Short mmCIF file of C-alpha atoms in Angstrom, two decimals:
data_model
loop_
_atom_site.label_atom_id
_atom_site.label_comp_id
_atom_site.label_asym_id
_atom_site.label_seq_id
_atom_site.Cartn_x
_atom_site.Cartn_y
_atom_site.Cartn_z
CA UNK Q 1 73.81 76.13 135.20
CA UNK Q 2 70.45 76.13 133.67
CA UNK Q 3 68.72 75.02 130.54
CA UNK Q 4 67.58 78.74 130.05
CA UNK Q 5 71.36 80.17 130.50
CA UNK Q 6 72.35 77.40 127.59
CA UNK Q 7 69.71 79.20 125.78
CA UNK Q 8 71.33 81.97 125.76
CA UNK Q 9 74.94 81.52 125.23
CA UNK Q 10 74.03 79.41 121.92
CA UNK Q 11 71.40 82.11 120.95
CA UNK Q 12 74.94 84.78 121.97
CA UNK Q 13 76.52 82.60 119.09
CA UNK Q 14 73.69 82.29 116.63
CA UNK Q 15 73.58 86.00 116.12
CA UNK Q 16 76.63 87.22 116.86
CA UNK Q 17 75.51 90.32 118.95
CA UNK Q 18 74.25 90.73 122.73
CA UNK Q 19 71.71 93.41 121.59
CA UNK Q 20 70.10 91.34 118.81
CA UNK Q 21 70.21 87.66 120.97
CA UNK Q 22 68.12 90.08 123.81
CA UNK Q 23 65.94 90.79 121.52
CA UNK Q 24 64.91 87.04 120.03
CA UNK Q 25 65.15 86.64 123.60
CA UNK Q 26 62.51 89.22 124.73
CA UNK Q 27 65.09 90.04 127.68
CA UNK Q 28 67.22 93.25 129.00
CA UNK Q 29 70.52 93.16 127.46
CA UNK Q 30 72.02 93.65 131.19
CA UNK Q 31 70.42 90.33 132.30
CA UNK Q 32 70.99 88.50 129.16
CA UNK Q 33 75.31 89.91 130.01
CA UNK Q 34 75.04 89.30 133.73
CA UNK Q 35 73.52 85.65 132.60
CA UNK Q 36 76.24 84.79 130.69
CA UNK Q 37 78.83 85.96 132.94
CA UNK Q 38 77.43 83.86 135.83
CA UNK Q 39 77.92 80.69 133.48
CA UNK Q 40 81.60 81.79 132.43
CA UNK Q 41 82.53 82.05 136.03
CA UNK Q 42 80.92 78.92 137.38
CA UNK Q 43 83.01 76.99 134.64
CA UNK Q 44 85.94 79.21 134.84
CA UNK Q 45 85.71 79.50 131.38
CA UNK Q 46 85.54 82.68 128.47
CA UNK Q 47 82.74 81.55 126.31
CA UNK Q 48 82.71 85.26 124.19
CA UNK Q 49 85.61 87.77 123.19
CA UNK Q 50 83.97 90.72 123.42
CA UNK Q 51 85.20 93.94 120.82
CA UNK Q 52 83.61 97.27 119.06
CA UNK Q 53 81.87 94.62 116.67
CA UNK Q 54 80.23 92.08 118.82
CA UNK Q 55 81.12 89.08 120.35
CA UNK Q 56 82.98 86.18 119.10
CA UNK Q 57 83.63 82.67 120.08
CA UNK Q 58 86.59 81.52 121.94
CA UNK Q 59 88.29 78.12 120.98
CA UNK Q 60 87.05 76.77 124.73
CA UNK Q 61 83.17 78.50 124.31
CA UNK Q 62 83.13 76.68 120.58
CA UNK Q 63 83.66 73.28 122.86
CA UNK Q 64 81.48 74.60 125.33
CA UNK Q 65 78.64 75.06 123.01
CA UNK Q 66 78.45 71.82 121.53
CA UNK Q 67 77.98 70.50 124.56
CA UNK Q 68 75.02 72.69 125.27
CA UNK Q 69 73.22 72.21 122.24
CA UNK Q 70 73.63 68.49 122.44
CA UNK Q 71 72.14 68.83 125.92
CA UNK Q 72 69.15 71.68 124.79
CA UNK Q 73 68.52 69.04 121.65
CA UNK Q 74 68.08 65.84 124.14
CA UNK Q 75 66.17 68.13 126.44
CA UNK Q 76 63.64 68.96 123.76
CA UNK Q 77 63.03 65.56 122.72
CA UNK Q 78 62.61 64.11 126.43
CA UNK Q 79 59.27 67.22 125.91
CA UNK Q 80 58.23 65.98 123.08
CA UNK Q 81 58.88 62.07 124.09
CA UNK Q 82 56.49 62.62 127.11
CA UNK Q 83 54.27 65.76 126.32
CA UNK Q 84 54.15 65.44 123.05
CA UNK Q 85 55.43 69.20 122.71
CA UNK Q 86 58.48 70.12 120.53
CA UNK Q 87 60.25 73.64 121.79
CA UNK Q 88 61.45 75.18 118.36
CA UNK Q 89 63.33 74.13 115.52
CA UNK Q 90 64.66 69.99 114.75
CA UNK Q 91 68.56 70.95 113.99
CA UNK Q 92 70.36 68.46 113.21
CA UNK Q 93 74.61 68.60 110.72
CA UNK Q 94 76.36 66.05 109.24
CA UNK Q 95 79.80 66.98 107.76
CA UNK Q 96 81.55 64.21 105.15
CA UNK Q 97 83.78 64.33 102.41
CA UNK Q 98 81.97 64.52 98.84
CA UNK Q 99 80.13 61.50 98.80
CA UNK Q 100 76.63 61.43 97.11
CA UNK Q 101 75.51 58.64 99.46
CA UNK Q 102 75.99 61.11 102.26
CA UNK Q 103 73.43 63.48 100.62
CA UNK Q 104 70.86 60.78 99.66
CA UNK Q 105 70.81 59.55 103.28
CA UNK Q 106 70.63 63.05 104.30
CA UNK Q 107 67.41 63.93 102.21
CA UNK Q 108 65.64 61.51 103.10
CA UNK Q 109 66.64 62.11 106.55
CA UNK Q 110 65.12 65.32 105.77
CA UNK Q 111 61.92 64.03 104.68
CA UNK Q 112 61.04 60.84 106.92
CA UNK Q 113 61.89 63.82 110.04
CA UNK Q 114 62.13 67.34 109.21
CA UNK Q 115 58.80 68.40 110.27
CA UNK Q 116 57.32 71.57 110.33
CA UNK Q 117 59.86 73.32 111.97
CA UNK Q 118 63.42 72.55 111.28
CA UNK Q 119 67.21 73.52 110.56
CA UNK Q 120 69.54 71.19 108.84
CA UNK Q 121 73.08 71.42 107.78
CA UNK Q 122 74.86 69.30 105.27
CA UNK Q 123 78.39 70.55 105.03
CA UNK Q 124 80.87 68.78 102.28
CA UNK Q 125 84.02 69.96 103.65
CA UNK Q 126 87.83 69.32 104.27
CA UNK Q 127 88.73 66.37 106.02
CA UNK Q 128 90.10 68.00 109.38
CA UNK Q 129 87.27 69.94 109.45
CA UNK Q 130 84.92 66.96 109.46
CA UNK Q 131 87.40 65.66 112.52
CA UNK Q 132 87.08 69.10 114.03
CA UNK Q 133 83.55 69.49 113.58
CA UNK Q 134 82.60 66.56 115.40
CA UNK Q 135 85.02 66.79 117.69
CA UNK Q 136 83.59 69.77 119.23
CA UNK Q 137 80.37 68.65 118.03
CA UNK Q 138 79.39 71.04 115.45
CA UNK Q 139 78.16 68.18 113.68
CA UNK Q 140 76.45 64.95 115.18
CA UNK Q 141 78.37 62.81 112.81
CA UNK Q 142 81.03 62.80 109.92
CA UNK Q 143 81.60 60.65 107.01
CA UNK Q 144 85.32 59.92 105.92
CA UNK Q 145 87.15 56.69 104.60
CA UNK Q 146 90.46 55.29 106.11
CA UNK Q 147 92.60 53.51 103.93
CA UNK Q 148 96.59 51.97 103.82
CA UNK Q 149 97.93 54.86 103.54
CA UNK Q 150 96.04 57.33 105.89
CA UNK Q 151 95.00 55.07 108.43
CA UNK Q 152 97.62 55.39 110.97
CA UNK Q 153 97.62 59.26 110.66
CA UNK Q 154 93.66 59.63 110.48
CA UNK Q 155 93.16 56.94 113.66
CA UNK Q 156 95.86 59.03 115.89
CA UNK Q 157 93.38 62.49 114.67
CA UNK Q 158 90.71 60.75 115.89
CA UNK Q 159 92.02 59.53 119.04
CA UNK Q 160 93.58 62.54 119.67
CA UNK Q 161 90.09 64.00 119.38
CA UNK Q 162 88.04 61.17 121.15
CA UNK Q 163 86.11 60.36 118.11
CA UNK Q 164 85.45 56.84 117.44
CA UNK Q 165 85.11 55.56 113.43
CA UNK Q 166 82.85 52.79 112.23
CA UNK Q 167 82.80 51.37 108.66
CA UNK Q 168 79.94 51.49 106.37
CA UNK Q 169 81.68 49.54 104.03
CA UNK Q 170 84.83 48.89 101.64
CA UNK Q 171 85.61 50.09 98.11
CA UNK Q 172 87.19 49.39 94.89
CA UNK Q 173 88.94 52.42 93.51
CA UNK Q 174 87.31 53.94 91.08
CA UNK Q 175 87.58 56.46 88.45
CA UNK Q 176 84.76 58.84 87.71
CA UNK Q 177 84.67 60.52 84.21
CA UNK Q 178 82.45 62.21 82.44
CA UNK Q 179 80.39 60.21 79.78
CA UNK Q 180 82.20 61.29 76.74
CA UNK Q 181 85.11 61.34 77.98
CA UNK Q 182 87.73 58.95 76.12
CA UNK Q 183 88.36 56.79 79.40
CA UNK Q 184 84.68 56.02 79.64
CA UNK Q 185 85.06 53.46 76.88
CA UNK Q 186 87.23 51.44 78.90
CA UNK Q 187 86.09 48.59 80.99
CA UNK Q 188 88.64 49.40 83.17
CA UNK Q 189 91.45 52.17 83.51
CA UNK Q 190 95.01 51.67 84.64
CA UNK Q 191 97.35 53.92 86.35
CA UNK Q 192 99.37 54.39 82.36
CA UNK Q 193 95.51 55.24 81.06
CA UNK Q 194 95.18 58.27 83.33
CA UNK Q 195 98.68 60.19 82.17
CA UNK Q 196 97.22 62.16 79.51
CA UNK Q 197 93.93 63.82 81.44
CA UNK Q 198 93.73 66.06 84.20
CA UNK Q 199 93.03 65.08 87.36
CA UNK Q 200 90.75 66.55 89.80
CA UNK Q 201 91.60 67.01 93.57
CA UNK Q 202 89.45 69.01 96.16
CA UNK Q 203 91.10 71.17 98.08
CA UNK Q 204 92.47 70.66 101.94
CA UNK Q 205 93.23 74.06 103.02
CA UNK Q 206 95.88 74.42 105.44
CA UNK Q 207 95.65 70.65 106.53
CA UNK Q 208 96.62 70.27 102.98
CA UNK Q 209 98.31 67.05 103.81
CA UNK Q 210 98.67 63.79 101.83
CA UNK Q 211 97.08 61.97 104.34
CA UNK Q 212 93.85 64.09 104.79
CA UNK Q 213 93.50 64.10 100.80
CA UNK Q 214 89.92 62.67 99.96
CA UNK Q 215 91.18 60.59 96.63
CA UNK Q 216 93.38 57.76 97.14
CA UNK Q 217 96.93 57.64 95.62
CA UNK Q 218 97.08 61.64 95.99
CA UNK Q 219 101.47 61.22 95.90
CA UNK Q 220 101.03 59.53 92.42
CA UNK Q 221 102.75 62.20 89.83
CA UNK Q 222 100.61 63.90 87.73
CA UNK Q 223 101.42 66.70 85.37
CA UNK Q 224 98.05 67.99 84.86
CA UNK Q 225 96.23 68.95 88.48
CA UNK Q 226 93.17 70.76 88.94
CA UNK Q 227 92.00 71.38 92.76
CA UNK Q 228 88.28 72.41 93.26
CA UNK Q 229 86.38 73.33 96.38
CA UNK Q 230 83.16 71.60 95.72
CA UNK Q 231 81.25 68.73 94.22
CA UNK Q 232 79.70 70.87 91.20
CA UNK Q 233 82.73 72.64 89.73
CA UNK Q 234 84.60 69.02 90.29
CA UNK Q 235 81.94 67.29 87.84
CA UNK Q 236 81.65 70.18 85.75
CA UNK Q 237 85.34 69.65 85.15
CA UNK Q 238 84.98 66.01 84.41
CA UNK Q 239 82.67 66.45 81.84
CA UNK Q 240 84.34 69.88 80.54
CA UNK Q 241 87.94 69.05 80.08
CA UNK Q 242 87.43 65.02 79.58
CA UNK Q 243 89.10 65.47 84.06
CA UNK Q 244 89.15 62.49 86.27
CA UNK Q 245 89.13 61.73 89.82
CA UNK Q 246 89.61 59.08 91.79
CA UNK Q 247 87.22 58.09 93.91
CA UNK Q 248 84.50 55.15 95.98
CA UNK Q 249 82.55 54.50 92.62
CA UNK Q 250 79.39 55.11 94.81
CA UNK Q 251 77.44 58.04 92.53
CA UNK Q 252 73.36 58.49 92.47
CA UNK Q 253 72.40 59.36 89.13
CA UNK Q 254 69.21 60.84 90.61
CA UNK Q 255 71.12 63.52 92.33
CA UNK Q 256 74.31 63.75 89.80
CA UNK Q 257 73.15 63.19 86.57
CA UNK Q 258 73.46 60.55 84.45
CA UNK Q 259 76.64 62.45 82.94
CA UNK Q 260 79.28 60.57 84.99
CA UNK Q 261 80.40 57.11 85.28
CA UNK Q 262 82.47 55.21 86.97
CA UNK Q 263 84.87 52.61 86.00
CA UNK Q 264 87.17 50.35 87.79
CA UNK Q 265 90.57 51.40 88.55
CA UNK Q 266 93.63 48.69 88.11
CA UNK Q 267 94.94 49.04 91.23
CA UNK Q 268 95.49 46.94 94.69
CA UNK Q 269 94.24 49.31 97.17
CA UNK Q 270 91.23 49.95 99.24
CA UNK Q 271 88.77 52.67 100.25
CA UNK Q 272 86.61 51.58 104.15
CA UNK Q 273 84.46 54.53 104.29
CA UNK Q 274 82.79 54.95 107.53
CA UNK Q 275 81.29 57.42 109.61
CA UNK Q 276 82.82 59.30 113.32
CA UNK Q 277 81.35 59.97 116.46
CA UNK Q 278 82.05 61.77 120.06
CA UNK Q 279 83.60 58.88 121.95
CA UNK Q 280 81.55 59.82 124.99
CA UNK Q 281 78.52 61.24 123.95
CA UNK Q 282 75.68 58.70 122.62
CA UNK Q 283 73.89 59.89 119.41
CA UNK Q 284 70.73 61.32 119.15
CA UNK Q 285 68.25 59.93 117.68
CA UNK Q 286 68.40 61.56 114.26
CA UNK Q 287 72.08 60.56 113.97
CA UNK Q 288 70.99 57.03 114.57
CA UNK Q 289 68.08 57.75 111.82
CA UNK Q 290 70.79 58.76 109.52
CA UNK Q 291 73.03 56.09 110.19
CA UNK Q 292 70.34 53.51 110.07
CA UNK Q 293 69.59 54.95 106.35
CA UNK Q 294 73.12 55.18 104.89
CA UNK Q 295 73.32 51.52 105.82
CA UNK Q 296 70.14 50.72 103.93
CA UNK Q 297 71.74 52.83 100.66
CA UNK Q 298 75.08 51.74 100.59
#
């Protein structure tokens, strides 16, 4: 194995086509093939599914290449460590649930280290897929909370998955609303408060599960459900249709708006949001950065 046949394979994946990844590559298609055969037989592995339209990733070359950018992203900043040289773009992906914290941390992540050249990727997704991306590190780190309920089922995921979790810290419940809305009167809401309004979910796909639900007390009856994909439509929804949704009470006004609030929920229940790593990989230093600033903003 090589750092230049690494290259390739995740340049394979980038583009999605042999002929177009020779070509960023200023190589012969044939040697940029016979390259990437060598490395599937030396790890007895398939890292592409070749067909009519191009190549696609297998489940064990997905694993595969997060292992090989990890290593082409440490190898790059051992060159710029001691030569003071950077080789391309500063990538760096953080997947959480929809926490504005996250993004804060994230942006100014972004502008303490982005440099000249860079490619970032915040992705607010579905809980498994925050497990799944880091897992086969997609992402250098994910940001989830554990709680009564889900902890035993969330903890087996992660061991499952050899992904460790550290908290951040531990939340109230919470209830955001949107500014008008009747409920934001209240100093408090209860449980009885919340019957009348719709509440806001986001969706889980096919790990639709109570226990990978990102609002606490999910199995709580409700007549009135509303399940949204992302962060926009959700507040949009709030502040449309007088919604709610439960939630850590942690909101930036600089990035939301200042057209939601939050108020305490009557409840006796918890949210320890933290973030997950690769058990046996240690971070780079932008995910140490990052975690350095989400402890400094939360």
């Amino acid at each position: 194995m090589t750092f230049k046949q690494l290259q390739y394979a995740v340049t394979v994946a980038n583009t999605g086509n042999i002929t177009e990844a020779a070509k960023k590559l200023f190589i012969a298609q044939p040697s940029l093939t016979s390259s990437i055969h060598e490395l599937e037989k030396e790890y007895g592995i398939t890292i592409f599914s070749r067909g009519n339209k191009g190549v696609e990733v297998t489940p064990e070359g997905d694993e595969f290449l997060g292992y090989a950018r990890q290593v082409l992203e440490q190898a790059n900043l051992i060159e710029e460590r001691y030569t003071g040289k950077g080789k391309g773009k500063l990538r760096f992906c953080v997947s959480a649930q929809h926490y504005s914290f996250a993004v804060e941390a994230f942006v100014e992540l972004l502008k303490e280290c982005g440099g000249d050249k860079y490619e970032f990727h915040m992705r607010e997704t579905q809980t498994y897929d925050i497990i799944d991306d880091v897992a086969h590190l997609r992402s250098e780190i994910g940001i989830l909370y554990l709680n009564t309920f889900n902890e035993t089922v969330i903890r087996k995921t992660l061991r499952d998955n050899n992904l460790t979790f550290t908290k951040l810290f531990t939340a109230k419940p919470h209830v955001f609303v949107g500014k008008a809305s009747p409920l934001a009167k209240k100093k408090a809401i209860s449980l009885d408060d919340l019957k009348p309004f719709p509440r806001l979910s986001y969706e889980q796909g096919s790990h639709n599960s109570f226990y990978f639900s990102e609002e606490i007390l999910s199995t709580v009856d409700c007549d009135k459900e509303l399940v949204v994909c992302d962060r926009a439509t959700l507040f949009n929804m709030l502040i449309g249709l007088n919604g709610y949704t439960i939630c850590s009470g942690v909101i930036s006004e600089e990035l939301n708006g200042p057209n939601i609030v939050a108020k305490p929920l009557r409840v006796d229940d918890y949210m320890e949001i933290g973030y997950i790593l690769p058990g046996n990989i240690p971070p780079s230093q932008l995910t140490v950065k990052y975690i350095d600033i989400l402890k400094k903003l939360v």
